[in-house]
PDB file of C-alpha atoms in Angstrom:
ATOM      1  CA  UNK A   1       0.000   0.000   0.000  1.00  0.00           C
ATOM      2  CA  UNK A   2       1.471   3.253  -0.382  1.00  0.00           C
ATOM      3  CA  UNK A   3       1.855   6.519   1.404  1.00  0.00           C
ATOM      4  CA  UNK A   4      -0.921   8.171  -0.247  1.00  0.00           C
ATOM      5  CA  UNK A   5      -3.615   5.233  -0.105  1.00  0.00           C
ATOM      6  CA  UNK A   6      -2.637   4.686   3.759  1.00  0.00           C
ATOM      7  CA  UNK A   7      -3.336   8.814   4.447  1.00  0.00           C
ATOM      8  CA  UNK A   8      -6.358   8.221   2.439  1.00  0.00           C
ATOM      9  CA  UNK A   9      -7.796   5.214   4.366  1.00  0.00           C
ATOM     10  CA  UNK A  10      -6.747   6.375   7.911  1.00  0.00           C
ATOM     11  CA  UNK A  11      -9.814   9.316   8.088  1.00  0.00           C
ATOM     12  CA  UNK A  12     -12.392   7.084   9.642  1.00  0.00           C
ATOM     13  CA  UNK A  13     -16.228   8.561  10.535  1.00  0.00           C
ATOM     14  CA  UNK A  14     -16.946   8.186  14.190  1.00  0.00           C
ATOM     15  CA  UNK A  15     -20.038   6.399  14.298  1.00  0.00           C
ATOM     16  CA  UNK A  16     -22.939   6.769  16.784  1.00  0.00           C
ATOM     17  CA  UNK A  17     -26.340   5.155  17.703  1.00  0.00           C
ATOM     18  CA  UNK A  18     -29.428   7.993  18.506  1.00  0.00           C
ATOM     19  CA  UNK A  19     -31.857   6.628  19.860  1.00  0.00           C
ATOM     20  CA  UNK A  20     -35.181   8.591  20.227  1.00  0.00           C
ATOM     21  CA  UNK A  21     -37.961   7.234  22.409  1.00  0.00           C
ATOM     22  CA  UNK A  22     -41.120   8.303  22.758  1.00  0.00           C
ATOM     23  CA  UNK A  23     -44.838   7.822  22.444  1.00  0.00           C
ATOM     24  CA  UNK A  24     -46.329   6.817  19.185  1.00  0.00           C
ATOM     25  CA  UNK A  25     -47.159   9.962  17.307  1.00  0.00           C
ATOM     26  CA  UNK A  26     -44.744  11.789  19.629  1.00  0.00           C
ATOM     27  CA  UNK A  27     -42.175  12.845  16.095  1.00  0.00           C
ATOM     28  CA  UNK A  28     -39.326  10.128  16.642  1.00  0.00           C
ATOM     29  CA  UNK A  29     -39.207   9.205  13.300  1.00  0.00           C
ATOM     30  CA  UNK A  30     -40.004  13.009  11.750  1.00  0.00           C
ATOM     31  CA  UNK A  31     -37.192  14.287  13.697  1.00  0.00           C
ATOM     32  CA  UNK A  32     -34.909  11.700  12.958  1.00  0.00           C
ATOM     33  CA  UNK A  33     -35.274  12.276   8.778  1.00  0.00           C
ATOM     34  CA  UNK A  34     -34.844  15.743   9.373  1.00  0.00           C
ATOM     35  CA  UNK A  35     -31.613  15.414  11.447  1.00  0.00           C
ATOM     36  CA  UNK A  36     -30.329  12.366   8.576  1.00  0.00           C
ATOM     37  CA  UNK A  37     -31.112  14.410   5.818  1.00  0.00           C
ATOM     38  CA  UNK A  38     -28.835  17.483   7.519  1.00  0.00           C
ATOM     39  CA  UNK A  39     -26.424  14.674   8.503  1.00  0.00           C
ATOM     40  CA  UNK A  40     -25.978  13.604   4.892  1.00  0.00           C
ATOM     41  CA  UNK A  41     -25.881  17.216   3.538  1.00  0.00           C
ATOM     42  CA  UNK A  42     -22.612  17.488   5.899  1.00  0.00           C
ATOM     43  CA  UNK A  43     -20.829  14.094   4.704  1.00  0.00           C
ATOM     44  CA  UNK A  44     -21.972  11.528   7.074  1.00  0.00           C
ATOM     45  CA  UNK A  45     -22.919   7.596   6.562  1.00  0.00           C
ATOM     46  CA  UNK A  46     -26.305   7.896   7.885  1.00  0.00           C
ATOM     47  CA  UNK A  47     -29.184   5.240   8.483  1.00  0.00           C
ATOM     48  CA  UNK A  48     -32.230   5.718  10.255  1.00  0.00           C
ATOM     49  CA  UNK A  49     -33.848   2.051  11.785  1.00  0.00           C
ATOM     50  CA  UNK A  50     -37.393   2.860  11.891  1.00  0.00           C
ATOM     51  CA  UNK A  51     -39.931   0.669  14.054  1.00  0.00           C
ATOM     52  CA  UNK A  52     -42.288  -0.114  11.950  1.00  0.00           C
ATOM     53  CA  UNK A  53     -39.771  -1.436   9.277  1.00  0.00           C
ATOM     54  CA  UNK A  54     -37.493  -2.912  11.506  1.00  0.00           C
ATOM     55  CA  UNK A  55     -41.196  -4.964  12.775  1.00  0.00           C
ATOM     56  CA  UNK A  56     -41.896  -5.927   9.257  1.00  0.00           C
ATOM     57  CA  UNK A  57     -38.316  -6.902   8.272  1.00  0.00           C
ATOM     58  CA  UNK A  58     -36.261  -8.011  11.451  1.00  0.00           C
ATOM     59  CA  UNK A  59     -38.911  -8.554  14.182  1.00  0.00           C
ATOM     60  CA  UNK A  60     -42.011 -10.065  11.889  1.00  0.00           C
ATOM     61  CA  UNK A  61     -44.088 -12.384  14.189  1.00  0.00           C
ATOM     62  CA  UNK A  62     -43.235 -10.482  17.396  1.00  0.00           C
ATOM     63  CA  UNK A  63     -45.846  -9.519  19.114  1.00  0.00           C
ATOM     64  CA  UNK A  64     -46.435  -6.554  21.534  1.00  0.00           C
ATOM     65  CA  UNK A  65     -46.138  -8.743  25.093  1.00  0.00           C
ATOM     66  CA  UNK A  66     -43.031  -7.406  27.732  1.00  0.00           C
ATOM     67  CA  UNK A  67     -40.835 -10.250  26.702  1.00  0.00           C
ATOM     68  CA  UNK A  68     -41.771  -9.552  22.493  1.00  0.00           C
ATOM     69  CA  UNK A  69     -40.637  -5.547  22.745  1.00  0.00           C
ATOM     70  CA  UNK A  70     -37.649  -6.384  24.821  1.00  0.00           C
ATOM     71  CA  UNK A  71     -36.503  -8.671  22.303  1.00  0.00           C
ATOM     72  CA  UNK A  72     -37.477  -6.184  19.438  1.00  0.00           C
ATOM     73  CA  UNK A  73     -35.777  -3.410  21.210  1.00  0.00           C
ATOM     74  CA  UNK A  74     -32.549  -6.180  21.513  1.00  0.00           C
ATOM     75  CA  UNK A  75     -32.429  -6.468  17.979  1.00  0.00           C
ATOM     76  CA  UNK A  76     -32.562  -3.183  16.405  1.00  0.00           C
ATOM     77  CA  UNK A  77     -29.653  -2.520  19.313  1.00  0.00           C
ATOM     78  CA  UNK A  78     -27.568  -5.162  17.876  1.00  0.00           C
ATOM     79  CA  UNK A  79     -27.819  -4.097  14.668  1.00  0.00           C
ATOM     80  CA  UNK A  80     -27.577  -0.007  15.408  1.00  0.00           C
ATOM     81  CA  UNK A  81     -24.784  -1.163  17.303  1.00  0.00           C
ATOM     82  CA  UNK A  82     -22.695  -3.007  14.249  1.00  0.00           C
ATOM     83  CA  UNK A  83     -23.820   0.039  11.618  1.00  0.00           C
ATOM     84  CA  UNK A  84     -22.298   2.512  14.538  1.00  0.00           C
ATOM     85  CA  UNK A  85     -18.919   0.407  15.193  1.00  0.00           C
ATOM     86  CA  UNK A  86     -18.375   0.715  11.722  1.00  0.00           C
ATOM     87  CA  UNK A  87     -18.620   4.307  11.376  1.00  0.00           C
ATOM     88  CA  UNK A  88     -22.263   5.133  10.699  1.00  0.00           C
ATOM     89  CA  UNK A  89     -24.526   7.489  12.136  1.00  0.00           C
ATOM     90  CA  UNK A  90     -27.327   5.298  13.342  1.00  0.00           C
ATOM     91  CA  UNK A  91     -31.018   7.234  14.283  1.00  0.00           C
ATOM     92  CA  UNK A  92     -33.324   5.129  15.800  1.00  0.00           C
ATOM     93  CA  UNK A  93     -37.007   6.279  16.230  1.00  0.00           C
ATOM     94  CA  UNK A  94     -38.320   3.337  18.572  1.00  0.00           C
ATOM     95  CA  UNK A  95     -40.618   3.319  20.916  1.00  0.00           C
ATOM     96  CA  UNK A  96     -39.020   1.456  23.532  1.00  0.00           C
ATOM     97  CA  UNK A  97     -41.167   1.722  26.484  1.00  0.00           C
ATOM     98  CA  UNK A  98     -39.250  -0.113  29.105  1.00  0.00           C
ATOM     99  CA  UNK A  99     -36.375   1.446  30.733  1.00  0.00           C
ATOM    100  CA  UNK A 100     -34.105  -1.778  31.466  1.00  0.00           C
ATOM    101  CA  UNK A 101     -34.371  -2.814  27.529  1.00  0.00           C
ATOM    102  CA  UNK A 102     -33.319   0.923  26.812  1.00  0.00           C
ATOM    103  CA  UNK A 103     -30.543   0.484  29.252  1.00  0.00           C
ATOM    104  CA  UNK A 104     -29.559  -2.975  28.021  1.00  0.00           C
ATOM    105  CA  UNK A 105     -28.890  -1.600  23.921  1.00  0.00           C
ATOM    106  CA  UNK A 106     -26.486   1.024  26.142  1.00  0.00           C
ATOM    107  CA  UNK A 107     -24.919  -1.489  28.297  1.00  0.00           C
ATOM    108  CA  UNK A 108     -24.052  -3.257  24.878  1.00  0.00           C
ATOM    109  CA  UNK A 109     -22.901  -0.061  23.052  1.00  0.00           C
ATOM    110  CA  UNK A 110     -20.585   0.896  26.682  1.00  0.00           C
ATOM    111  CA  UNK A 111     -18.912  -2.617  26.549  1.00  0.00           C
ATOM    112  CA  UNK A 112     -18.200  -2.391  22.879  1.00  0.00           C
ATOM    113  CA  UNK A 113     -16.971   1.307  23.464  1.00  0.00           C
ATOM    114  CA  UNK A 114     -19.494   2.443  20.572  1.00  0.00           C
ATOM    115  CA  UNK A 115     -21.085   5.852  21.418  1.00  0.00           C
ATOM    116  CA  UNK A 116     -24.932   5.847  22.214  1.00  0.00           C
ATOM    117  CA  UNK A 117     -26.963   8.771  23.153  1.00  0.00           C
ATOM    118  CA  UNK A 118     -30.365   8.729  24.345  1.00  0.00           C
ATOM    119  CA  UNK A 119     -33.205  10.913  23.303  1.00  0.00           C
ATOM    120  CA  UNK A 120     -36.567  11.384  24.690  1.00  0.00           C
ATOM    121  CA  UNK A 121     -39.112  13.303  22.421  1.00  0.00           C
ATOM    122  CA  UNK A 122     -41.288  14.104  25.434  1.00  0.00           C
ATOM    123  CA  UNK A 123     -44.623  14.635  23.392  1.00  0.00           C
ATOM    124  CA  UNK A 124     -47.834  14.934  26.527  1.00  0.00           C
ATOM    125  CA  UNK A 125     -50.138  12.133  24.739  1.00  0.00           C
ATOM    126  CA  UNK A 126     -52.683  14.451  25.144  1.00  0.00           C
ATOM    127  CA  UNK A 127     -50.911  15.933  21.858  1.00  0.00           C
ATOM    128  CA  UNK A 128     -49.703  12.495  20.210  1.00  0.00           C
ATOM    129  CA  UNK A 129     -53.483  11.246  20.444  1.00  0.00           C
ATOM    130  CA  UNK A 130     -54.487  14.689  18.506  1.00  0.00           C
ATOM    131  CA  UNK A 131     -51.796  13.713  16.203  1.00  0.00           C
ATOM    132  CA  UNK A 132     -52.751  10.507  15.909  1.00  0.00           C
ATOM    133  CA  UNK A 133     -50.387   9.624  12.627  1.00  0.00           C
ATOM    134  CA  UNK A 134     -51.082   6.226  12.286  1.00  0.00           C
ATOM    135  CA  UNK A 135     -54.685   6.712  13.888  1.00  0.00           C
ATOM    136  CA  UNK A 136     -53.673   4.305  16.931  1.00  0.00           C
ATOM    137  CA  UNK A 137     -55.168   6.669  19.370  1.00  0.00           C
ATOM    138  CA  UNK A 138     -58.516   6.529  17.810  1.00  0.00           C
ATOM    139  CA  UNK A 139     -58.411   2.418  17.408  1.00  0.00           C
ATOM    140  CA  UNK A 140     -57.801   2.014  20.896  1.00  0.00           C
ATOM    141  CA  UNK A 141     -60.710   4.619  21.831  1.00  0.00           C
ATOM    142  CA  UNK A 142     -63.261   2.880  19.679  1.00  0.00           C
ATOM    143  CA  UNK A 143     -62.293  -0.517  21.369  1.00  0.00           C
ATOM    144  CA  UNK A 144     -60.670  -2.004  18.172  1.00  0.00           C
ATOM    145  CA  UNK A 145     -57.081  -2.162  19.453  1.00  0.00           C
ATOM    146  CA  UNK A 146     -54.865  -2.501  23.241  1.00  0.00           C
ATOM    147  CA  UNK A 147     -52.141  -2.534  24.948  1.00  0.00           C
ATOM    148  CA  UNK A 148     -51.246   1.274  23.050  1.00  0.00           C
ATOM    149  CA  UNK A 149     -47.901   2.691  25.036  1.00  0.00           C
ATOM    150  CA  UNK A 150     -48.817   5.223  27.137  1.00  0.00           C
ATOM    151  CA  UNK A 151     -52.567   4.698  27.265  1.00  0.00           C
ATOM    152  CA  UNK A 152     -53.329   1.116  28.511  1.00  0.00           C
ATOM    153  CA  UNK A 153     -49.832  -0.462  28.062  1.00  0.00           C
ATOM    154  CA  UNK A 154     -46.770   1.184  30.342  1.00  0.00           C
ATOM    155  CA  UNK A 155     -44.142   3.525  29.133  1.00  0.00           C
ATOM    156  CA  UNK A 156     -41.516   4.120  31.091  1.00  0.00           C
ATOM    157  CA  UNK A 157     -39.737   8.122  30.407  1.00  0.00           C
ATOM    158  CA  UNK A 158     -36.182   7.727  30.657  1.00  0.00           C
ATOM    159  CA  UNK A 159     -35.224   9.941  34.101  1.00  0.00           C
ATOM    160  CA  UNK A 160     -31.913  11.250  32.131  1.00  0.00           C
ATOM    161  CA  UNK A 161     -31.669  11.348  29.215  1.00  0.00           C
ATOM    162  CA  UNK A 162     -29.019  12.605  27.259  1.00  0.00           C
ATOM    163  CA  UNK A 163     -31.451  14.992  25.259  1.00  0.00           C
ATOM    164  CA  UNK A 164     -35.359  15.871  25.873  1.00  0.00           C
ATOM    165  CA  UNK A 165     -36.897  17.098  23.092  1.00  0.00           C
ATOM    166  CA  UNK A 166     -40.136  18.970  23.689  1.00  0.00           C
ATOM    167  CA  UNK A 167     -41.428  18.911  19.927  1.00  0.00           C
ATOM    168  CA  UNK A 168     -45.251  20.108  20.582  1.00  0.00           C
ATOM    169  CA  UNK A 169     -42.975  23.518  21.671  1.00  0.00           C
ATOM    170  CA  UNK A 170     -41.289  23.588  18.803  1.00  0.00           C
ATOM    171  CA  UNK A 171     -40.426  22.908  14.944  1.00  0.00           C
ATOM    172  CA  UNK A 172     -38.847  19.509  13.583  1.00  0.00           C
ATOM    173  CA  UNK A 173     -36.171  21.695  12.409  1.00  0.00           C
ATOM    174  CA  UNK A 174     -35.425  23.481  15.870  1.00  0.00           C
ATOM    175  CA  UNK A 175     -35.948  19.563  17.252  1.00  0.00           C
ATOM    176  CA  UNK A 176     -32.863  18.114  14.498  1.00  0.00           C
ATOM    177  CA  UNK A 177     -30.840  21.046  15.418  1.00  0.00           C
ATOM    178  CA  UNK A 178     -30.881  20.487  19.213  1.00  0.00           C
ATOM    179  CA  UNK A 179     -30.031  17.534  18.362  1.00  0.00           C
ATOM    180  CA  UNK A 180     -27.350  18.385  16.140  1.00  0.00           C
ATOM    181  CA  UNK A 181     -26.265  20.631  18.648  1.00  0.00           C
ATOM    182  CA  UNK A 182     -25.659  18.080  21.056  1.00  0.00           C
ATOM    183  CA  UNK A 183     -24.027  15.132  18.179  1.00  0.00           C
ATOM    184  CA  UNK A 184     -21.453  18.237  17.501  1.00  0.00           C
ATOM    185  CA  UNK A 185     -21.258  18.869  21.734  1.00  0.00           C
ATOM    186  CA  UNK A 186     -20.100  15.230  21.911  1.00  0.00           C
ATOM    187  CA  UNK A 187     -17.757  15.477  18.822  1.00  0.00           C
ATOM    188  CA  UNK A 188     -20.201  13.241  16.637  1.00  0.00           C
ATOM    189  CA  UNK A 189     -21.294  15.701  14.038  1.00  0.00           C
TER     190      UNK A 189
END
């Protein structure tokens, strides 16, 4: 190999797995395209693992028990995990209503000494319900659906996070940039 190809190879991307939790209709995944698509504008490897895909591709035939979102929540960390080790930007709008599977995907990240960060888009379901994107709120209330996080199934608000995003106070754009704001705080962006 020579001089110039070594130089060449030897600027690596830090990578990184954001993890935004939240209610359903809360702006997880909104936020997290906004904040990819400024990412990618700057020169980053970017991916964004969104639930409902990751359900359909990864976790098809889970259900919604305790045991069936912990290991959902298990595998899109493994996976975030690998994309961020190898230099990737990783933005994960999940759910992930239990605090020790939230604190499990960072206990993997810490012993593989890949950065995590954790986000909590702290949407009052009083305003995701109003919201309503996928129209969840209203199944529920007409009886057709249960077990909806935050109304008659538990979420659990992380107590620290490393970011709380209010978004019914503000834009998706002033959302991504507190965001960004805090990726280029921790020398990630």
């Amino acid at each position: 190999m020579t001089t110039d190809q070594e130089s060449s190879m030897s600027v690596t991307e830090t990578g990184a797995t954001i993890w935004l939790t939240g209610l359903p209709s809360a702006g997880k995944t909104t936020i997290a395209y906004e904040l990819a698509g400024r990412l990618r504008t700057e020169g980053h490897k970017v991916e964004v693992l969104d639930g409902d895909e990751i359900r359909e591709f990864l976790s098809a035939g889970l259900g919604f028990s305790r045991e069936d979102r912990h290991t959902n929540v298990a595998r899109i960390g493994f996976v975030a995990e690998l994309l961020a080790a190898n230099g990737v930007k990783v933005l994960v709008p999940v759910i992930a209503p239990f605090a020790d599977s939230r604190e499990a995907v960072r206990k993997r990240h810490a012993a593989e000494s890949t950065s995590y960060l954790e986000v909590h888009v702290a949407t009052p379901v009083e305003v995701c319900s109003v919201r309503d994107v996928k129209g969840l709120y209203a199944k529920q209330a007409a009886g057709e659906i249960s077990g909806l996080t935050g109304v008659d199934d538990p979420y659990e608000a992380p107590e620290s996070p490393d970011l709380r995003i209010e978004s019914h106070q503000q834009t998706v754009q002033e959302s991504a940039a507190a965001l960004h704001a805090l990726l280029t705080e921790r020398g990630l962006a």
